[in-house]
Short mmCIF file of C-alpha atoms and ligand atoms in Angstrom, two decimals:
data_model
loop_
_atom_site.label_atom_id
_atom_site.label_comp_id
_atom_site.label_asym_id
_atom_site.label_seq_id
_atom_site.Cartn_x
_atom_site.Cartn_y
_atom_site.Cartn_z
CA MET A 1 -17.77 -7.66 -41.41
CA ASP A 2 -18.87 -5.52 -37.84
CA SER A 3 -14.92 -4.88 -37.30
CA ILE A 4 -14.19 -3.10 -40.69
CA ILE A 5 -13.01 0.75 -40.14
CA GLU A 6 -15.34 3.45 -41.62
CA ASP A 7 -14.54 6.61 -39.39
CA VAL A 8 -11.33 8.86 -38.64
CA ARG A 9 -11.87 10.65 -36.69
CA VAL A 10 -8.84 13.07 -34.95
CA ARG A 11 -9.35 16.61 -33.60
CA LYS A 12 -8.25 18.72 -30.30
CA ILE A 13 -9.16 18.40 -27.56
CA LEU A 14 -8.13 20.23 -23.53
CA ASP A 15 -5.71 18.31 -21.39
CA SER A 16 -4.96 18.32 -17.77
CA ARG A 17 -2.43 20.70 -17.34
CA GLY A 18 -4.61 22.46 -20.41
CA ASN A 19 -2.30 22.36 -23.26
CA PRO A 20 -4.07 21.05 -26.53
CA THR A 21 -3.93 17.31 -27.24
CA VAL A 22 -5.61 14.50 -29.78
CA GLU A 23 -8.40 12.43 -29.38
CA VAL A 24 -9.31 9.97 -32.01
CA ASP A 25 -12.42 7.89 -32.72
CA ILE A 26 -12.68 4.95 -35.21
CA ILE A 27 -15.47 4.18 -36.16
CA THR A 28 -17.05 0.24 -37.83
CA TRP A 29 -19.78 -1.00 -39.01
CA ASN A 30 -20.76 -2.16 -36.16
CA GLY A 31 -18.42 -0.48 -33.02
CA PHE A 32 -16.88 2.97 -31.78
CA GLY A 33 -13.48 3.53 -30.44
CA ARG A 34 -12.99 6.39 -28.80
CA VAL A 35 -8.86 7.54 -27.16
CA ALA A 36 -7.76 10.82 -26.16
CA ALA A 37 -3.12 10.92 -26.02
CA PRO A 38 -1.51 11.92 -22.60
CA SER A 39 1.53 13.96 -22.62
CA GLY A 40 4.05 13.92 -20.58
CA ALA A 41 6.89 16.49 -18.31
CA SER A 42 9.46 14.34 -17.08
CA THR A 43 9.97 13.04 -20.45
CA GLY A 44 12.65 9.98 -21.22
CA SER A 45 15.27 11.00 -24.52
CA ASN A 46 14.69 8.35 -26.06
CA GLU A 47 10.39 8.47 -26.00
CA VAL A 48 8.61 9.32 -29.05
CA ALA A 49 8.12 13.14 -30.33
CA ALA A 50 4.68 13.24 -29.10
CA PHE A 51 3.81 15.86 -32.46
CA PRO A 52 5.09 16.70 -35.44
CA GLN A 53 6.86 20.65 -35.63
CA GLY A 54 3.08 22.33 -36.36
CA GLY A 55 1.88 20.50 -32.69
CA VAL A 56 -1.68 18.93 -32.46
CA ASP A 57 -2.58 21.71 -34.92
CA GLU A 58 -0.74 20.06 -37.99
CA VAL A 59 -2.32 16.59 -37.01
CA ILE A 60 -5.84 17.68 -37.36
CA THR A 61 -4.82 19.86 -41.30
CA ASP A 62 -3.03 17.31 -42.01
CA VAL A 63 -2.16 13.59 -40.41
CA GLU A 64 -5.75 12.97 -40.36
CA ASP A 65 -7.11 12.55 -44.18
CA LEU A 66 -3.46 10.56 -44.44
CA ILE A 67 -4.12 8.15 -41.71
CA SER A 68 -8.09 7.89 -42.40
CA SER A 69 -6.97 7.32 -46.39
CA GLU A 70 -5.10 4.46 -45.41
CA LEU A 71 -7.44 2.57 -42.81
CA ILE A 72 -10.52 2.90 -43.79
CA GLY A 73 -11.26 -0.63 -44.91
CA MET A 74 -9.11 -2.74 -42.92
CA ASP A 75 -9.90 -4.14 -39.79
CA SER A 76 -9.41 -3.08 -36.85
CA GLU A 77 -8.99 -6.65 -35.31
CA ASP A 78 -5.57 -6.37 -37.65
CA LEU A 79 -3.74 -4.57 -34.85
CA THR A 80 -0.62 -5.31 -36.00
CA ASP A 81 -0.77 -4.34 -39.31
CA ILE A 82 -2.74 -1.33 -38.55
CA ASP A 83 -0.15 0.07 -36.14
CA SER A 84 2.57 -1.33 -38.99
CA VAL A 85 0.62 1.21 -41.79
CA LEU A 86 0.88 4.20 -38.95
CA LYS A 87 4.95 3.49 -39.26
CA GLU A 88 4.89 2.79 -42.72
CA ILE A 89 2.57 6.68 -43.30
CA ASP A 90 5.17 8.24 -40.64
CA GLY A 91 8.19 7.32 -41.92
CA THR A 92 10.93 8.26 -39.36
CA ASP A 93 12.38 6.00 -36.19
CA ASP A 94 10.57 8.10 -33.53
CA TYR A 95 7.16 9.42 -35.79
CA SER A 96 7.94 12.71 -35.44
CA ASN A 97 6.14 13.01 -39.44
CA ILE A 98 2.71 12.12 -37.50
CA GLY A 99 3.37 12.43 -33.95
CA GLY A 100 3.85 9.25 -31.73
CA ASN A 101 0.36 10.88 -29.44
CA THR A 102 -0.98 10.48 -32.85
CA ALA A 103 0.00 6.64 -33.07
CA VAL A 104 -1.02 5.91 -29.56
CA ALA A 105 -4.40 7.64 -29.82
CA VAL A 106 -5.20 5.93 -32.85
CA SER A 107 -3.61 2.63 -32.25
CA MET A 108 -5.55 2.75 -28.26
CA ALA A 109 -9.28 3.74 -30.07
CA VAL A 110 -8.28 0.60 -33.03
CA ALA A 111 -8.69 -1.67 -30.23
CA LYS A 112 -11.27 -0.23 -28.62
CA ALA A 113 -13.62 0.03 -31.91
CA ALA A 114 -12.90 -4.52 -32.41
CA ALA A 115 -13.81 -4.47 -29.02
CA SER A 116 -16.54 -2.95 -28.62
CA SER A 117 -17.75 -4.49 -32.10
CA TYR A 118 -17.88 -7.33 -30.89
CA SER A 119 -19.79 -5.81 -27.68
CA LEU A 120 -16.81 -6.56 -25.72
CA PRO A 121 -15.39 -4.49 -23.04
CA LEU A 122 -11.12 -3.66 -24.04
CA TYR A 123 -9.66 -5.28 -20.89
CA ARG A 124 -11.47 -8.63 -21.83
CA TYR A 125 -11.12 -8.69 -26.44
CA LEU A 126 -7.48 -7.82 -25.31
CA GLY A 127 -7.42 -10.41 -22.03
CA GLY A 128 -9.26 -12.88 -22.57
CA ASN A 129 -11.76 -14.08 -20.99
CA PHE A 130 -10.36 -15.63 -17.33
CA LYS A 131 -8.53 -12.36 -16.08
CA ASN A 132 -9.93 -11.76 -12.50
CA GLU A 133 -6.98 -9.68 -11.49
CA ILE A 134 -7.41 -5.81 -10.52
CA PRO A 135 -4.11 -3.98 -10.18
CA TYR A 136 -3.38 -2.16 -6.85
CA PRO A 137 -3.15 1.67 -7.24
CA LEU A 138 -0.23 3.04 -6.59
CA GLY A 139 -1.76 6.91 -5.79
CA ASN A 140 0.45 10.39 -5.04
CA ILE A 141 0.01 12.15 -2.28
CA LEU A 142 2.62 15.36 -2.41
CA ASN A 143 4.78 16.41 -5.92
CA GLY A 144 7.70 17.57 -6.43
CA GLY A 145 10.69 18.09 -9.08
CA ALA A 146 8.87 19.17 -12.43
CA HIS A 147 5.57 18.68 -11.48
CA ALA A 148 5.54 21.08 -8.82
CA GLY A 149 6.35 25.17 -8.39
CA ILE A 150 9.84 26.36 -6.86
CA HIS A 151 10.11 25.74 -3.25
CA ALA A 152 8.56 22.09 -3.61
CA PRO A 153 10.53 18.96 -2.60
CA ASP A 154 12.57 17.63 -5.64
CA ILE A 155 11.77 14.05 -5.39
CA GLN A 156 9.24 14.52 -8.20
CA GLU A 157 6.27 12.13 -6.99
CA PHE A 158 5.64 10.10 -3.58
CA LEU A 159 3.44 8.52 -3.31
CA VAL A 160 1.04 4.90 -1.43
CA VAL A 161 0.52 0.95 -2.29
CA PRO A 162 -2.36 -0.22 0.08
CA VAL A 163 -0.64 -3.97 0.26
CA SER A 164 -3.20 -6.05 1.47
CA ALA A 165 -6.02 -3.79 0.41
CA LYS A 166 -8.74 -6.73 -0.47
CA ASN A 167 -10.27 -4.88 -3.55
CA ILE A 168 -10.08 -1.99 -5.59
CA SER A 169 -12.29 0.26 -3.13
CA GLU A 170 -10.74 -0.80 -0.10
CA ALA A 171 -7.30 0.40 -2.28
CA ILE A 172 -8.55 3.53 -3.77
CA PHE A 173 -10.05 4.89 -0.58
CA ALA A 174 -7.03 4.02 1.37
CA ASN A 175 -4.94 5.93 -1.06
CA VAL A 176 -7.10 9.31 -0.41
CA ALA A 177 -7.52 8.47 3.11
CA VAL A 178 -3.48 9.27 3.07
CA HIS A 179 -4.07 12.13 0.67
CA LYS A 180 -6.07 13.35 3.45
CA ARG A 181 -4.19 13.16 6.27
CA LEU A 182 -1.02 13.56 4.61
CA LYS A 183 -2.56 17.25 4.48
CA GLU A 184 -2.43 17.82 8.06
CA LEU A 185 0.23 16.73 8.44
CA ILE A 186 1.87 19.68 5.83
CA GLN A 187 -0.14 22.39 8.06
CA GLU A 188 1.72 21.63 10.99
CA LYS A 189 5.28 21.51 9.22
CA ASP A 190 4.42 24.75 6.21
CA LYS A 191 2.64 27.29 8.17
CA ASN A 192 1.50 29.18 4.80
CA PHE A 193 0.59 25.91 3.20
CA THR A 194 -2.62 27.20 1.17
CA GLY A 195 -3.29 23.70 0.06
CA GLY A 196 -2.14 23.59 -3.91
CA LYS A 197 -1.38 20.88 -5.53
CA GLY A 198 0.86 19.55 -8.76
CA ASP A 199 0.27 18.06 -11.59
CA GLU A 200 -1.28 14.78 -10.34
CA GLY A 201 -3.54 16.15 -7.81
CA GLY A 202 -0.41 15.51 -5.02
CA TRP A 203 0.00 18.38 -2.40
CA VAL A 204 2.50 20.64 -3.37
CA PRO A 205 3.94 21.57 0.00
CA ASN A 206 7.17 24.58 0.62
CA ILE A 207 9.72 21.55 2.61
CA SER A 208 12.55 19.50 2.54
CA ASN A 209 12.44 16.02 1.35
CA TYR A 210 13.94 14.79 4.47
CA ASP A 211 10.72 16.15 5.94
CA ALA A 212 8.10 14.69 2.81
CA LEU A 213 9.51 11.86 3.33
CA GLU A 214 8.43 11.92 7.28
CA ILE A 215 5.31 12.46 7.03
CA GLN A 216 4.67 10.40 3.98
CA HIS A 217 6.19 7.33 6.80
CA GLN A 218 3.77 9.25 9.36
CA ALA A 219 0.27 9.21 6.67
CA CYS A 220 0.78 5.17 5.99
CA GLU A 221 1.16 4.29 9.07
CA GLU A 222 -1.64 6.27 10.73
CA ILE A 223 -4.01 5.66 8.51
CA GLY A 224 -3.18 1.59 8.17
CA ASP A 225 -3.49 1.73 11.60
CA GLU A 226 -7.31 3.22 11.73
CA ILE A 227 -8.01 1.24 8.85
CA GLY A 228 -6.52 -2.08 9.48
CA ILE A 229 -4.40 -2.29 5.35
CA THR A 230 -0.94 -2.25 5.42
CA ILE A 231 -0.17 0.88 3.18
CA LYS A 232 3.57 1.29 2.00
CA PRO A 233 5.59 4.16 0.76
CA SER A 234 6.81 4.48 -2.63
CA LEU A 235 8.66 6.60 -4.99
CA ASP A 236 9.48 8.48 -8.54
CA LEU A 237 12.71 10.96 -7.62
CA ALA A 238 12.74 11.44 -11.37
CA ALA A 239 16.13 11.61 -11.67
CA SER A 240 16.84 12.60 -15.00
CA GLU A 241 15.75 15.60 -13.94
CA LEU A 242 18.25 16.83 -10.84
CA TRP A 243 20.95 15.18 -12.65
CA ASP A 244 23.59 17.46 -13.71
CA SER A 245 26.48 16.99 -16.48
CA SER A 246 27.90 19.50 -16.26
CA VAL A 247 28.82 19.05 -12.56
CA GLU A 248 28.04 14.81 -12.75
CA LYS A 249 25.93 15.26 -9.64
CA TYR A 250 22.14 14.88 -8.98
CA VAL A 251 21.20 18.43 -7.51
CA TYR A 252 18.22 18.54 -4.70
CA GLY A 253 17.98 22.69 -5.19
CA GLN A 254 15.29 22.18 -1.85
CA ASP A 255 18.32 20.46 0.37
CA ASN A 256 20.58 23.00 -1.05
CA ILE A 257 22.70 19.69 -1.15
CA SER A 258 24.25 17.74 -4.62
CA ARG A 259 25.27 14.18 -4.65
CA ASP A 260 27.65 12.58 -7.38
CA SER A 261 26.63 8.51 -8.27
CA GLY A 262 27.78 6.96 -5.39
CA GLU A 263 26.61 9.54 -2.43
CA GLN A 264 23.01 8.89 -4.83
CA ILE A 265 23.06 5.07 -4.02
CA GLU A 266 23.95 5.30 -0.70
CA TYR A 267 20.70 8.39 -0.40
CA VAL A 268 18.45 5.92 -1.84
CA LYS A 269 19.15 2.16 -0.45
CA GLU A 270 19.02 4.68 2.74
CA ILE A 271 15.52 5.70 2.27
CA ILE A 272 14.26 2.56 0.93
CA GLU A 273 15.58 0.65 3.89
CA THR A 274 14.53 3.18 6.50
CA TYR A 275 10.73 4.04 5.49
CA GLY A 276 10.56 0.63 3.83
CA MET A 277 9.74 1.84 0.55
CA PHE A 278 7.45 -1.29 -1.57
CA TYR A 279 8.64 0.83 -4.80
CA VAL A 280 11.65 3.61 -5.56
CA GLU A 281 10.92 4.67 -9.93
CA ASP A 282 13.97 6.68 -11.68
CA PRO A 283 16.67 6.23 -8.56
CA PHE A 284 19.10 7.71 -11.25
CA ASP A 285 19.27 9.58 -14.44
CA GLU A 286 18.46 7.42 -17.45
CA ALA A 287 21.78 6.09 -18.75
CA ASP A 288 23.12 5.45 -15.30
CA PHE A 289 22.66 1.31 -15.87
CA ASP A 290 24.73 0.52 -13.72
CA GLY A 291 23.51 2.52 -11.36
CA PHE A 292 20.07 0.72 -11.14
CA ALA A 293 22.07 -2.69 -10.98
CA GLN A 294 23.70 -1.36 -8.35
CA LEU A 295 21.06 -1.13 -6.61
CA THR A 296 19.56 -3.74 -7.03
CA LYS A 297 21.23 -6.22 -6.12
CA ALA A 298 21.47 -4.61 -2.62
CA VAL A 299 17.80 -4.41 -2.37
CA GLY A 300 16.29 -5.43 -5.74
CA ASP A 301 14.56 -8.12 -2.82
CA LYS A 302 12.66 -5.91 -0.69
CA CYS A 303 11.83 -3.23 -2.58
CA LEU A 304 10.75 -2.33 -6.53
CA ILE A 305 13.56 -0.34 -8.58
CA VAL A 306 11.66 0.85 -11.58
CA GLY A 307 12.52 1.82 -15.08
CA ASP A 308 10.38 4.72 -16.22
CA ASP A 309 12.94 7.57 -18.68
CA SER A 310 15.93 4.79 -18.75
CA PHE A 311 12.80 1.87 -20.37
CA VAL A 312 10.51 4.29 -22.41
CA THR A 313 8.53 1.20 -22.80
CA ASN A 314 10.95 0.09 -25.85
CA LYS A 315 11.70 -3.21 -26.12
CA ASN A 316 15.34 -2.85 -26.79
CA LEU A 317 15.99 -0.88 -24.09
CA LEU A 318 14.20 -3.30 -21.92
CA ALA A 319 16.18 -6.24 -23.06
CA LYS A 320 19.12 -4.00 -22.15
CA GLY A 321 18.73 -3.69 -18.31
CA ILE A 322 17.56 -7.30 -18.27
CA GLU A 323 20.64 -8.19 -19.66
CA LEU A 324 22.58 -5.63 -17.18
CA LYS A 325 19.66 -6.51 -14.45
CA ALA A 326 19.66 -2.75 -14.07
CA GLY A 327 16.12 -2.91 -12.31
CA ASN A 328 13.36 -5.28 -11.42
CA GLY A 329 10.06 -3.69 -12.77
CA ILE A 330 8.89 -1.88 -15.77
CA ILE A 331 6.71 1.51 -16.01
CA ILE A 332 4.54 1.07 -18.79
CA LYS A 333 3.83 4.29 -21.19
CA PRO A 334 1.78 3.54 -24.26
CA ASN A 335 3.08 7.23 -25.45
CA GLN A 336 6.58 6.11 -25.49
CA ILE A 337 6.92 4.00 -27.86
CA GLY A 338 3.96 5.02 -30.29
CA SER A 339 1.60 1.71 -30.68
CA LEU A 340 -0.66 -0.72 -28.67
CA SER A 341 1.39 -3.64 -30.72
CA ALA A 342 5.31 -2.59 -29.51
CA THR A 343 3.67 -1.78 -26.06
CA TYR A 344 2.82 -5.41 -25.17
CA GLU A 345 5.64 -6.04 -27.54
CA THR A 346 7.52 -5.06 -23.70
CA VAL A 347 5.35 -5.77 -21.36
CA LYS A 348 5.47 -9.69 -22.84
CA LEU A 349 9.15 -8.72 -22.55
CA ALA A 350 9.19 -8.36 -18.89
CA LYS A 351 6.90 -11.01 -17.81
CA GLU A 352 9.17 -13.48 -19.23
CA ASN A 353 11.47 -12.69 -17.31
CA ASN A 354 9.94 -11.47 -14.04
CA ILE A 355 10.00 -6.98 -14.90
CA THR A 356 7.09 -6.02 -13.11
CA PRO A 357 5.13 -3.53 -15.62
CA ILE A 358 3.59 -1.50 -14.38
CA VAL A 359 0.89 0.46 -16.49
CA SER A 360 1.38 4.29 -16.24
CA HIS A 361 -0.39 8.02 -16.69
CA ARG A 362 1.06 10.86 -17.58
CA SER A 363 1.51 13.93 -15.56
CA GLY A 364 -0.66 15.93 -18.58
CA GLU A 365 -4.13 13.46 -18.98
CA THR A 366 -7.56 13.66 -20.14
CA THR A 367 -10.33 11.89 -18.48
CA ASP A 368 -9.56 8.89 -20.54
CA GLU A 369 -9.57 5.32 -18.76
CA THR A 370 -8.50 3.18 -21.97
CA ILE A 371 -4.80 2.43 -18.89
CA ALA A 372 -7.53 0.97 -16.88
CA HIS A 373 -8.62 -1.18 -19.42
CA LEU A 374 -4.75 -2.36 -20.32
CA ALA A 375 -3.64 -2.80 -16.69
CA VAL A 376 -5.59 -5.97 -15.73
CA ALA A 377 -5.66 -7.39 -19.69
CA PHE A 378 -1.93 -7.34 -18.73
CA SER A 379 -1.47 -8.96 -15.19
CA ALA A 380 -0.25 -5.62 -14.11
CA PRO A 381 -0.37 -5.95 -10.86
CA LEU A 382 0.41 -2.28 -10.46
CA ILE A 383 -0.98 0.88 -12.28
CA LYS A 384 0.22 4.44 -11.31
CA THR A 385 -2.75 6.80 -12.20
CA GLY A 386 -2.78 9.18 -8.68
CA ALA A 387 -5.57 9.45 -5.94
CA VAL A 388 -7.34 12.89 -7.04
CA GLY A 389 -8.27 15.04 -9.55
CA GLY A 390 -10.79 14.67 -12.56
CA GLU A 391 -8.40 12.68 -15.35
CA ARG A 392 -6.78 11.03 -12.17
CA ILE A 393 -10.12 9.06 -10.62
CA ALA A 394 -11.50 8.50 -14.40
CA LYS A 395 -9.27 4.86 -14.22
CA LEU A 396 -9.59 4.64 -10.72
CA ASN A 397 -13.17 4.41 -10.57
CA GLU A 398 -13.28 2.37 -14.44
CA LEU A 399 -11.59 0.04 -12.42
CA ILE A 400 -13.97 -0.44 -9.79
CA ARG A 401 -16.89 -0.84 -12.33
CA ILE A 402 -14.25 -3.58 -14.34
CA GLU A 403 -13.63 -5.63 -10.41
CA GLU A 404 -18.00 -5.18 -10.66
CA GLU A 405 -17.74 -6.80 -13.70
CA LEU A 406 -15.36 -9.89 -13.46
CA ALA A 407 -16.47 -13.57 -12.06
CA ASN A 408 -14.37 -14.36 -9.49
CA PRO A 409 -11.88 -10.47 -9.31
CA SER A 410 -9.08 -10.64 -6.82
CA MET A 411 -6.36 -8.05 -6.01
CA ALA A 412 -3.22 -8.61 -7.70
CA LYS A 413 -0.44 -11.31 -6.75
CA PHE A 414 2.98 -9.86 -6.52
CA ASP A 415 5.31 -13.21 -8.09
O1 2PG B 1 7.87 10.20 -13.86
C1 2PG B 1 6.20 10.04 -14.12
O2 2PG B 1 6.09 8.54 -14.14
C2 2PG B 1 4.70 10.90 -14.76
C3 2PG B 1 3.87 10.02 -14.95
O3 2PG B 1 4.25 10.14 -13.10
O4 2PG B 1 5.08 11.92 -15.36
P1 2PG B 1 5.60 12.64 -16.97
O5 2PG B 1 4.34 12.46 -17.58
O6 2PG B 1 5.69 13.92 -16.39
O7 2PG B 1 6.24 11.49 -17.35
MG1 MG B 2 8.34 8.23 -13.73
#
């Protein structure tokens, strides 16, 4: 009774890029859940459709009534049933009628409302009482590619992980210390740098990919020595954005260099070895499972090789990746797949096969903090959610609050 859905409200709100997105409220007899959907700029081609053709406005005018008439009276605890109902209402394979962002916001808001109906935080409702591990934050310190303007490095994300931090506060402040130091190092390389930032709050300088890798490494070492924590560099190459199928090459415009698949493998391998990369996401085009497999075989024992656009949080694509050994990590973004139940199934399959799940934000975000709860509930050892910026710190600060609530908190362990 406490968790029966009494009302569903959908509204149009702003995201961090100034684009419209949906926010959903689910009201139960004794609870309330609110979730806003994020959106990507470098999206995988197999992601579900974010919105119907008419965009967020169509969701508000047509879709809201359809959803609320079906969901009112259902029990918010029956999430898999509710996710099936949403799929039925939509009637397509990719949520192109109601929008994957609408579906996922409803799905996650239903889970939050169920948790709230029993006065539980979401991470505990989903993960149970014994959860006590906090994920390490992957902080974004320099932005390039589709998250930045022209003359930025081609590599999309230069990230850092404070792998020996003892608690989340130490971890988060280590990341921002690197972010701050990096600004000083950029100013030495790019005399015209005005302090500009990209979509995820990392700096956007006019420097080469090589220079960016060098100062990323330097900033990690310097801050690590100063505060006594090991901080490791990481990358998201978002290589589908670099792949030009007409010439079958990865095009690095900022460096004026193109690499074929074999050269790309060598290039990424060399970067991992030279800089001691902890984590490398999307080093190849989303369809190049063979490239992923070769790199994983060569350096997968010392670096996480992570699929984002290749897997799009889809358990069937992950199953193919497992079979081909195309990576040892998977990015988890609920809005790529359109429901919390499907997200969970993918996480489960990953864990059963020793594939590390990394819960992640999108480049277009809101101040919604739900993914912080998901990362704890799923026992994901890493969360990728930026280092600075209101929509990024919403998740990081929530992790500080969650850690405070846990009985015997510890940082996550890597298997
Ligand atoms: O590629 C990525 O991993 C993400 C988030 O960092 O970017 P986007 O949301 O633009 O897909
Ligand atoms: Mg990515």
